[in-house]
Amino acid sequence: MSFEIPTISYNGVIRQITVGKEPNCVTVGGESCYPFYLFEGAMPHLPRIAMEVYDAPPEDWPQAALEPFADVVHDPAAWAQKCVGSYGAEMIALQLASTDPNAQDTPAEKAVEVTKKVAAAINVPLIVWGSGNLEKDKEVLRMISERCAEETLLLGPVEEGSYKALGAASLAYQHTIAASTPIDVNLAKQLNILLGNLGVPDDRIIIDPTVGALGYGLEFCYSVMERDRMAALTQEDERLQFPIVCNLGKEVWKIKETRLSEEEAPLLGDPLKRGVLLEAMTALLFLLAGGDIVIMRHPDAIQLVRGLMNELMGEGV
Amino acid sequence: MSKIICSAAIRGAHKIVQRAEAEYQAAMEKWGPDQEIGFPNTAYYLPIIYGILGIGVKKLKDAKDVLDRCRSLLPDMVAEHVWLPYLAPALEAGMATFFAEEIIEAIRYLESPDYYTRTEGPADGNIWLGAADDVILRKRGVEFVDGTAPGFAAILGAPPTKEIAVQLAQELQEKNLYVFMCSDHEGRKMSELLVEEGVQIGWPTRLVSFGPEYTAAVFAMGFATRVAMSFGGIKPGDFTGNLIYNKDRVFAFAMPLGTVTDEWYANAAGAINWSFPTIADTPIPEILPTGICTYEHVVSNVPYDQLVSKAIEVRGLKVTVSEVPVPVSFGPAFEGERVRKDDLYLECGGPKSQAVEWVTTRDMDEVEDGKIELFGPDVDDVEEGSRLPLAIVCEFAGRKMEEDFEPILERQIHHFVNHTQGLMHIGQRDITWIRMSKAGRAKGLKLKHIGSVLHAKFHQEFGAIFDKVQIKLYTEQEKVRESVEEAKRSYEYRDARIEGMTDETTEMFYSCTLCQSFAPSHVCIISPERTGLCGAYNWMDCKASYEINATGPNQPVEKGECLDPKLGQWKGCNEFIYKASRGAIDHYSLYSLMHDPMTACGCFECVAAVLPICNGVMTVDRDYAGMTPCGMKFTTLAGTIGGGLSTPGFMGHSKYNITQKKWISADGGIKRLVWMPKSLKEEIGHRLKESSERVGIPELLDMIADETVGISEEEILPFLEEKGHPALSMDPILE
């Protein structure tokens, strides 16, 4: 008897979602197999890497992360341009970290201004990510949604506590939203159902499963993403058949290991390479778990992940 | 449907369509067929015509088809001796009314371009705003979708005085509703009354003065129709979709103030198509049966001070309370706050006085939402260190309220009161014990605030299952005693009802998948006789949870065909388990520990395990840290059987479940119980005694071994033999 490779019987397909507007848009999703299981199905769109840009100069970044952007951190538009121009970013993720009431508490009007400037400076899709403060995000993202109606943005995080306000804004102004839930299959599904009930069309939802960095709970996130994909592809779970976005750059670069100097941690190796490797490994793992968009920070890490991705796609380095 | 209303509505519709035809003729002669017409700055043409008929009226000549449609829709006038049902013709007449009125208003825009301001608020002395453009629609429509503005009141005419006008407007604003105003009553116009009283009107204050004539009512209806197209993805011409969207999502109603003319009737009949009921101040006939609208269609003769609450009730609108109005902080952080003797200002209940909390259901007209009354002294009337008796009586009313929800709501009082800084709450029912601290009192906290807290929190967390709640607090001994008596009767009734519910007589069970985040294949099925294994959810809780959150972790499970009555397996349950466990588990038993027991997440209060030598079963609860006769401690057991597994011989369950009839009934039930920790035995002792009597072995409690007898099977077996434990003579538990 000859050996037969066991195959998985898929009965679902991930929806294809287009982010941004013509001609500067990208499409993600569409998978009919587990990530990179190209021998069993198709991945019509390669996962995309979005590069982070911050709305205010970062205060506590490790040297390794700061160095490539030292000349542009004071100007988000220039920063975004550098990401696209010098590092070939396919998407930009504007992190509105300074709007957090516990940070600078930048007013929503200012966030709108920055968003407009960044959007005008680039020709790739723009992701706009709030600070994670529920009430402030509602105010900020809602205003951006309205005032930047001419752009087609990917707005996140949209949580259970804000889905009505931000879902309605998406309906009115045609933005795509990142439905964010804390590392749980059922919660992710529930939020997608709620968004559907609100009337948000299925082609405007992307799942944000919430991710952590390598060494900081990544396994749990990985496992939940895997289960999201298993449910979507093999268990006919129609409300999970959405692409996944992983906002991981900010997670990796805040962990201790990316910040310790060589003197502080001589066993951990070159601090410049350390963070890059941690970020690249984290991103790669999330791509293997089903990520369709990964939001990253360091150009070298991105370079590494691109290479690995191409290899996985059988396209050589 | 009332003949009087229908006749009037149809008469009105005829008049309005005739008027539209006449104005159309005149306009055609003056401007010619190719003259462009429409409302300003909108992609929806004349929105009702576009949304319902799918016709985009761009030029004067396009209106011809619409007027023809009006004619074909218009029913004959109602004759004196016709007794047919009238609803359908009246609705069609109402629809024709709106089409005709849109044409009238479009011609007005053509004839008098400055008739309306085309702005968000009054401009240059003109208060009439006219149709909302698409910018306003998008900005304001968002509020309709996300619920910050649940709907609107379309007011025709005006109340008799300025004071009432202001009062009405404020009340509607407080409910976050938009107020759309048009037409007049004896020359008085609502918008003008407000302006005269110095009230700011316009879109930003949600007091929208559409126009002076009744025809401006179409701007309100057009707005609703566009919301469905813009936010609901409803295609132009999909009238069913549009009307259903409005029924489900736009909480609007018509409020005619003053003499209801034929034209007003025609507009009101039209609004019923959108499921917007009419609430009138004048004694017009009522239409009470449910049909198109969610509840009543026309409610009349309502006093001014009740108009808004009546409208909200009839339209089925939910009240939102955003803040808890107390002078102290509020939140879960204060749950653990203790008020000790030295901090104590006032004490109610406990060992030395009487206190009770009781939730009950009343009729809709018996409850005034938000009414909080205190009968007797409050904290300021007594000295530091005093005691008062206290009765907290919460009276609920609602279209979806069920008496089954009473215990669930009542149990929340403990949390809500505890979340209030300066208050400590212990106990429940008639053993309630509340303490107020000196610090709380110093900040202005009063007993009456308990009512404010409960009103706000009940609405915030449980608004889905009731409409109104009023709270009465009594601090007079006699009144408290009366309340306790009344409450006790209610408790007995409730207990008997829950006890009386059986799995056999219940078709719908509930699921719980709350724990799947860490136990992916675990699915709880919760039936009346098998409460959740965590002890936190019984069947009633799940039912309420589902009512509150229809997409949440507690879903109804139709048990379906019974596959095995002894083991407790049903076709519907098994199918649900298969799907909800994503294919990992395809069946289990509700009543057996030995044969395909229910999966266990890890949150169980107790673990039962088979003891083969004793031919029985032991159970151990989470609080018992010692060794057990099965050779494993609770933690080891939990680690072994948790995580979504179904492990024959082991089962997770709640403490309460032990004394329910169906607990491992397939394996012999409580007669198999040979060992349990002493503390657990004491905790559930009285119920265990009742269960023992039920199975005909009243002395069973004394036959069950505990750790004082032994912690191995060998140690407890002689005890069981000596006591003559029934398990020893039962069929072998291992087949």
mmCIF file of C-alpha atoms in Angstrom, chain B residues 92-258:
data_model
loop_
_atom_site.group_PDB
_atom_site.id
_atom_site.type_symbol
_atom_site.label_atom_id
_atom_site.label_comp_id
_atom_site.label_asym_id
_atom_site.label_seq_id
_atom_site.Cartn_x
_atom_site.Cartn_y
_atom_site.Cartn_z
ATOM 1 C CA GLU B 92 -52.004 53.026 1.233
ATOM 2 C CA ALA B 93 -53.661 56.395 1.579
ATOM 3 C CA GLY B 94 -50.882 57.343 4.008
ATOM 4 C CA MET B 95 -48.221 56.258 1.546
ATOM 5 C CA ALA B 96 -49.830 58.287 -1.249
ATOM 6 C CA THR B 97 -49.906 61.232 1.159
ATOM 7 C CA PHE B 98 -46.140 61.201 1.589
ATOM 8 C CA PHE B 99 -45.437 60.900 -2.144
ATOM 9 C CA ALA B 100 -47.763 63.828 -2.807
ATOM 10 C CA GLU B 101 -46.273 65.912 -0.017
ATOM 11 C CA GLU B 102 -42.740 65.383 -1.294
ATOM 12 C CA ILE B 103 -43.824 66.716 -4.663
ATOM 13 C CA ILE B 104 -45.516 69.683 -3.005
ATOM 14 C CA GLU B 105 -42.350 70.454 -1.025
ATOM 15 C CA ALA B 106 -40.105 69.974 -4.068
ATOM 16 C CA ILE B 107 -42.205 72.487 -6.000
ATOM 17 C CA ARG B 108 -41.949 74.845 -3.035
ATOM 18 C CA TYR B 109 -38.145 74.663 -3.264
ATOM 19 C CA LEU B 110 -38.516 75.582 -6.919
ATOM 20 C CA GLU B 111 -41.034 78.390 -6.447
ATOM 21 C CA SER B 112 -39.579 79.914 -3.285
ATOM 22 C CA PRO B 113 -35.898 79.009 -2.978
ATOM 23 C CA ASP B 114 -35.568 81.028 0.229
ATOM 24 C CA TYR B 115 -38.581 79.540 1.967
ATOM 25 C CA TYR B 116 -36.266 77.276 3.969
ATOM 26 C CA THR B 117 -32.878 78.231 5.392
ATOM 27 C CA ARG B 118 -30.930 75.156 4.151
ATOM 28 C CA THR B 119 -28.816 75.419 7.296
ATOM 29 C CA GLU B 120 -28.391 73.537 10.571
ATOM 30 C CA GLY B 121 -30.162 76.244 12.558
ATOM 31 C CA PRO B 122 -32.337 79.344 12.124
ATOM 32 C CA ALA B 123 -30.764 82.014 9.884
ATOM 33 C CA ASP B 124 -31.645 85.609 9.083
ATOM 34 C CA GLY B 125 -34.814 85.534 11.128
ATOM 35 C CA ASN B 126 -36.088 82.438 9.338
ATOM 36 C CA ILE B 127 -36.589 79.461 11.643
ATOM 37 C CA TRP B 128 -37.727 76.934 9.014
ATOM 38 C CA LEU B 129 -34.897 74.577 8.066
ATOM 39 C CA GLY B 130 -36.508 72.329 5.459
ATOM 40 C CA ALA B 131 -35.080 68.999 4.350
ATOM 41 C CA ALA B 132 -31.827 67.801 5.911
ATOM 42 C CA ASP B 133 -29.036 67.602 3.353
ATOM 43 C CA ASP B 134 -26.736 64.576 3.099
ATOM 44 C CA VAL B 135 -24.057 66.090 5.332
ATOM 45 C CA ILE B 136 -26.561 66.469 8.154
ATOM 46 C CA LEU B 137 -27.998 63.054 7.383
ATOM 47 C CA ARG B 138 -24.651 61.342 7.711
ATOM 48 C CA LYS B 139 -23.620 63.204 10.833
ATOM 49 C CA ARG B 140 -26.959 62.769 12.615
ATOM 50 C CA GLY B 141 -27.773 59.395 11.143
ATOM 51 C CA VAL B 142 -24.699 57.935 12.834
ATOM 52 C CA GLU B 143 -26.394 58.729 16.129
ATOM 53 C CA PHE B 144 -29.451 56.764 15.070
ATOM 54 C CA VAL B 145 -27.284 53.735 14.312
ATOM 55 C CA ASP B 146 -25.100 53.778 17.405
ATOM 56 C CA GLY B 147 -28.019 54.555 19.677
ATOM 57 C CA THR B 148 -26.853 57.926 20.981
ATOM 58 C CA ALA B 149 -30.097 59.213 19.485
ATOM 59 C CA PRO B 150 -32.516 56.334 19.392
ATOM 60 C CA GLY B 151 -35.127 58.083 17.261
ATOM 61 C CA PHE B 152 -37.340 61.116 16.912
ATOM 62 C CA ALA B 153 -40.665 62.593 17.863
ATOM 63 C CA ALA B 154 -42.486 64.105 14.895
ATOM 64 C CA ILE B 155 -44.593 66.846 16.424
ATOM 65 C CA LEU B 156 -47.448 68.364 14.444
ATOM 66 C CA GLY B 157 -49.104 71.438 15.860
ATOM 67 C CA ALA B 158 -48.388 72.857 19.289
ATOM 68 C CA PRO B 159 -49.370 72.455 22.925
ATOM 69 C CA PRO B 160 -51.588 75.102 24.531
ATOM 70 C CA THR B 161 -48.847 76.996 26.374
ATOM 71 C CA LYS B 162 -45.189 77.933 26.005
ATOM 72 C CA GLU B 163 -44.414 76.281 29.316
ATOM 73 C CA ILE B 164 -45.725 72.943 28.134
ATOM 74 C CA ALA B 165 -43.833 73.348 24.867
ATOM 75 C CA VAL B 166 -40.569 73.872 26.724
ATOM 76 C CA GLN B 167 -41.309 71.085 29.140
ATOM 77 C CA LEU B 168 -42.075 68.629 26.315
ATOM 78 C CA ALA B 169 -38.992 69.608 24.334
ATOM 79 C CA GLN B 170 -36.753 69.213 27.364
ATOM 80 C CA GLU B 171 -38.208 65.857 28.278
ATOM 81 C CA LEU B 172 -37.676 64.572 24.747
ATOM 82 C CA GLN B 173 -34.131 65.955 24.720
ATOM 83 C CA GLU B 174 -33.407 64.206 28.001
ATOM 84 C CA LYS B 175 -34.370 60.942 26.347
ATOM 85 C CA ASN B 176 -31.850 61.817 23.594
ATOM 86 C CA LEU B 177 -34.596 61.970 21.000
ATOM 87 C CA TYR B 178 -34.689 64.363 18.076
ATOM 88 C CA VAL B 179 -37.748 66.574 17.932
ATOM 89 C CA PHE B 180 -38.967 67.198 14.384
ATOM 90 C CA MET B 181 -41.573 69.972 14.292
ATOM 91 C CA CYS B 182 -44.069 71.114 11.699
ATOM 92 C CA SER B 183 -47.598 72.443 11.218
ATOM 93 C CA ASP B 184 -49.681 74.479 13.654
ATOM 94 C CA HIS B 185 -52.684 74.283 15.922
ATOM 95 C CA GLU B 186 -54.875 77.384 15.742
ATOM 96 C CA GLY B 187 -51.911 79.350 14.507
ATOM 97 C CA ARG B 188 -49.589 78.242 17.314
ATOM 98 C CA LYS B 189 -46.435 76.484 16.235
ATOM 99 C CA MET B 190 -44.230 74.426 18.560
ATOM 100 C CA SER B 191 -41.007 75.857 17.094
ATOM 101 C CA GLU B 192 -42.176 79.419 17.555
ATOM 102 C CA LEU B 193 -43.259 78.793 21.125
ATOM 103 C CA LEU B 194 -39.792 77.477 21.889
ATOM 104 C CA VAL B 195 -38.067 80.416 20.236
ATOM 105 C CA GLU B 196 -40.261 82.862 22.135
ATOM 106 C CA GLU B 197 -39.187 81.191 25.367
ATOM 107 C CA GLY B 198 -35.561 81.638 24.379
ATOM 108 C CA VAL B 199 -34.938 77.944 23.647
ATOM 109 C CA GLN B 200 -32.234 77.402 21.056
ATOM 110 C CA ILE B 201 -33.537 75.340 18.155
ATOM 111 C CA GLY B 202 -31.822 73.639 15.217
ATOM 112 C CA TRP B 203 -30.022 70.358 14.517
ATOM 113 C CA PRO B 204 -27.308 70.896 17.170
ATOM 114 C CA THR B 205 -29.902 71.005 19.974
ATOM 115 C CA ARG B 206 -31.950 68.276 18.341
ATOM 116 C CA LEU B 207 -34.988 70.585 18.126
ATOM 117 C CA VAL B 208 -35.549 70.690 14.396
ATOM 118 C CA SER B 209 -38.082 73.121 12.972
ATOM 119 C CA PHE B 210 -38.766 71.564 9.581
ATOM 120 C CA GLY B 211 -41.558 73.794 8.309
ATOM 121 C CA PRO B 212 -44.742 75.686 9.188
ATOM 122 C CA GLU B 213 -47.052 73.450 7.161
ATOM 123 C CA TYR B 214 -48.224 69.875 7.706
ATOM 124 C CA THR B 215 -46.510 68.877 4.454
ATOM 125 C CA ALA B 216 -43.124 69.365 6.185
ATOM 126 C CA ALA B 217 -43.817 66.098 8.006
ATOM 127 C CA VAL B 218 -42.309 64.400 4.936
ATOM 128 C CA PHE B 219 -38.898 65.768 5.907
ATOM 129 C CA ALA B 220 -39.061 63.643 9.053
ATOM 130 C CA MET B 221 -40.196 60.553 7.186
ATOM 131 C CA GLY B 222 -37.691 61.210 4.422
ATOM 132 C CA PHE B 223 -34.935 61.367 6.990
ATOM 133 C CA ALA B 224 -35.938 57.950 8.368
ATOM 134 C CA THR B 225 -36.154 56.514 4.866
ATOM 135 C CA ARG B 226 -32.664 57.793 4.027
ATOM 136 C CA VAL B 227 -31.204 56.407 7.270
ATOM 137 C CA ALA B 228 -32.294 52.948 6.128
ATOM 138 C CA MET B 229 -30.697 53.445 2.699
ATOM 139 C CA SER B 230 -27.549 55.108 3.942
ATOM 140 C CA PHE B 231 -26.809 52.966 7.007
ATOM 141 C CA GLY B 232 -28.858 49.841 6.473
ATOM 142 C CA GLY B 233 -27.636 49.178 2.955
ATOM 143 C CA ILE B 234 -31.281 49.111 1.860
ATOM 144 C CA LYS B 235 -31.599 49.529 -1.884
ATOM 145 C CA PRO B 236 -33.901 52.190 -3.355
ATOM 146 C CA GLY B 237 -37.253 50.596 -4.124
ATOM 147 C CA ASP B 238 -36.865 47.874 -1.488
ATOM 148 C CA PHE B 239 -39.835 49.172 0.436
ATOM 149 C CA THR B 240 -40.196 46.100 2.640
ATOM 150 C CA GLY B 241 -36.564 46.293 3.709
ATOM 151 C CA ASN B 242 -36.814 49.989 4.342
ATOM 152 C CA LEU B 243 -39.955 49.796 6.438
ATOM 153 C CA ILE B 244 -38.683 46.845 8.471
ATOM 154 C CA TYR B 245 -35.373 48.597 9.080
ATOM 155 C CA ASN B 246 -37.301 51.525 10.495
ATOM 156 C CA LYS B 247 -39.503 49.305 12.609
ATOM 157 C CA ASP B 248 -36.499 47.573 14.153
ATOM 158 C CA ARG B 249 -34.061 50.427 14.459
ATOM 159 C CA VAL B 250 -35.571 53.882 14.298
ATOM 160 C CA PHE B 251 -37.517 54.635 17.426
ATOM 161 C CA ALA B 252 -39.782 57.354 16.136
ATOM 162 C CA PHE B 253 -43.353 58.307 16.781
ATOM 163 C CA ALA B 254 -45.826 60.965 15.709
ATOM 164 C CA MET B 255 -47.117 63.375 18.322
ATOM 165 C CA PRO B 256 -50.005 65.494 17.028
ATOM 166 C CA LEU B 257 -50.740 68.306 19.460
ATOM 167 C CA GLY B 258 -54.120 69.926 18.901
#
